[in-house]
Every structure is written in structure tokens, then in C-alpha cells.
CSV table of C-alpha atoms in Angstrom, one decimal:
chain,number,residue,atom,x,y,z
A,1,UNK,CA,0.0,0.0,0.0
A,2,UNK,CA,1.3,3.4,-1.2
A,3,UNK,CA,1.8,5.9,1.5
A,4,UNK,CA,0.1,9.8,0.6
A,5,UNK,CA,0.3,11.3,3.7
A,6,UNK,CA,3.7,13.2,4.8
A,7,UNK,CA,5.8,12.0,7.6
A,8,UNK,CA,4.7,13.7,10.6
A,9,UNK,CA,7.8,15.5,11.9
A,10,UNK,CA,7.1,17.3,8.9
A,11,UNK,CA,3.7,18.7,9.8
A,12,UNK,CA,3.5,18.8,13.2
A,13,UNK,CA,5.4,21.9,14.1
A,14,UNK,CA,4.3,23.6,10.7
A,15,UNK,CA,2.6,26.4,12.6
A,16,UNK,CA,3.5,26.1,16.0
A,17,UNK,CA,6.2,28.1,18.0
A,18,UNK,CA,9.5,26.8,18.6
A,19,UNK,CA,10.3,25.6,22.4
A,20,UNK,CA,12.6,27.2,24.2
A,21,UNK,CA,15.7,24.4,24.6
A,22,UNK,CA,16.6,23.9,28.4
A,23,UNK,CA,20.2,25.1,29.2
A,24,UNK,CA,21.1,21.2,29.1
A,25,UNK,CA,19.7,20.7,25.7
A,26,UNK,CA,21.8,23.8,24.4
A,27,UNK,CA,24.9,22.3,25.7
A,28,UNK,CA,24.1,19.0,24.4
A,29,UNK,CA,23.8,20.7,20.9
A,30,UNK,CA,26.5,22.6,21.5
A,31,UNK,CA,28.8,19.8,22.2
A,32,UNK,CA,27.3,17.2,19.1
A,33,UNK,CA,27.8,20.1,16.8
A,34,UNK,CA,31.5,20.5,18.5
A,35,UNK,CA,32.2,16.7,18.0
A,36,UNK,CA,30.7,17.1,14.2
A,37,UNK,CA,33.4,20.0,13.3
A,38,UNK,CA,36.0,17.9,14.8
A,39,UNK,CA,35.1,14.5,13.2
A,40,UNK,CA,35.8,16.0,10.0
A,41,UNK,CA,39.6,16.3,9.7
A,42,UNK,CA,40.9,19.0,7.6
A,43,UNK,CA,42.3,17.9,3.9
A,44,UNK,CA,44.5,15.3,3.7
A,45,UNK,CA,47.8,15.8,2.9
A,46,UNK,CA,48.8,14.9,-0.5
A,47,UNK,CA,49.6,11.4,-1.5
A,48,UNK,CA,53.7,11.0,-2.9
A,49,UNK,CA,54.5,7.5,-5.2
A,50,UNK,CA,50.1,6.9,-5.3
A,51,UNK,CA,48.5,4.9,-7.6
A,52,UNK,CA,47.0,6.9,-10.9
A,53,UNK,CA,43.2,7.2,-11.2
A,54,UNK,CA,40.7,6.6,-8.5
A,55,UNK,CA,41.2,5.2,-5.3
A,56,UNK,CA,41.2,1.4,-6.1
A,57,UNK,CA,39.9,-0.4,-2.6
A,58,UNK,CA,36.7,2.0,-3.2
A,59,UNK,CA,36.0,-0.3,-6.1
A,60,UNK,CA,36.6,-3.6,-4.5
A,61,UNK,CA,40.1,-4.7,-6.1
A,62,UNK,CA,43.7,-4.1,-6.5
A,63,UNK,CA,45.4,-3.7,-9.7
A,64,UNK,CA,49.2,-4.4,-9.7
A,65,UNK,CA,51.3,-4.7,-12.8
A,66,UNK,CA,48.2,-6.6,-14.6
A,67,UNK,CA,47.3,-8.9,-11.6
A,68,UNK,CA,43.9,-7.9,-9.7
A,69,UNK,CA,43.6,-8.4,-5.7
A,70,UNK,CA,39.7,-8.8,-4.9
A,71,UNK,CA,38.8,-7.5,-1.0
């Protein structure tokens, strides 16, 4: 059975004020949003002797001088 009606965090809080968050919950935020900047490490440095083309385990194999490594 198809579903037609939208999820309903969607249209619940349509038209109603916002909650003011607890000091607890803005800390919480705070610190999820402090762990989420960190998680993502700055760019990587870049790769000397690599292997040309994309990066080969994202694909599932290993290519070495004609002989292919499955994972």
C-alpha cells in the first residue's frame, strides 16, 4: 500500500512556536555540533609514489602490474 500522507515531523510543528531548549539541551547541541566539526579532519595531505586514477579499494580490487587483488 502506497503511502500519501507526509511523515509527521514534517507537519506537526508547521505552525507552531519553537520551544525554548533547556540550558542542558543547548549544551548537548553545543557539544554534538563541537564533536561534528571535529570528526571532520581538515584535507588530507597529499599522496607522494600513489597509484594513478581513482582510489582502487573503493572499487573492491587491487590492480598491480596486470594482476587484480579482490577485498
Amino acid at each position: 500500500m502506497a503511502r500519501t500522507t507526509a511523515p509527521a515531523d514534517a507537519t506537526a510543528d508547521a505552525g507552531a512556536p519553537r520551544r525554548a531548549l533547556t540550558p542542558a539541551a543547548e549544551r548537548a547541541l553545543a557539544e554534538a555540533a563541537a564533536r561534528r566539526a571535529a570528526s571532520h579532519p581538515a584535507e588530507a595531505p597529499k599522496e607522494i609514489d600513489g597509484r594513478d586514477g581513482p582510489e582502487p579499494v573503493r572499487y573492491g580490487d587491487w590492480e598491480v602490474k596486470g594482476i587484480a587483488s579482490d577485498f
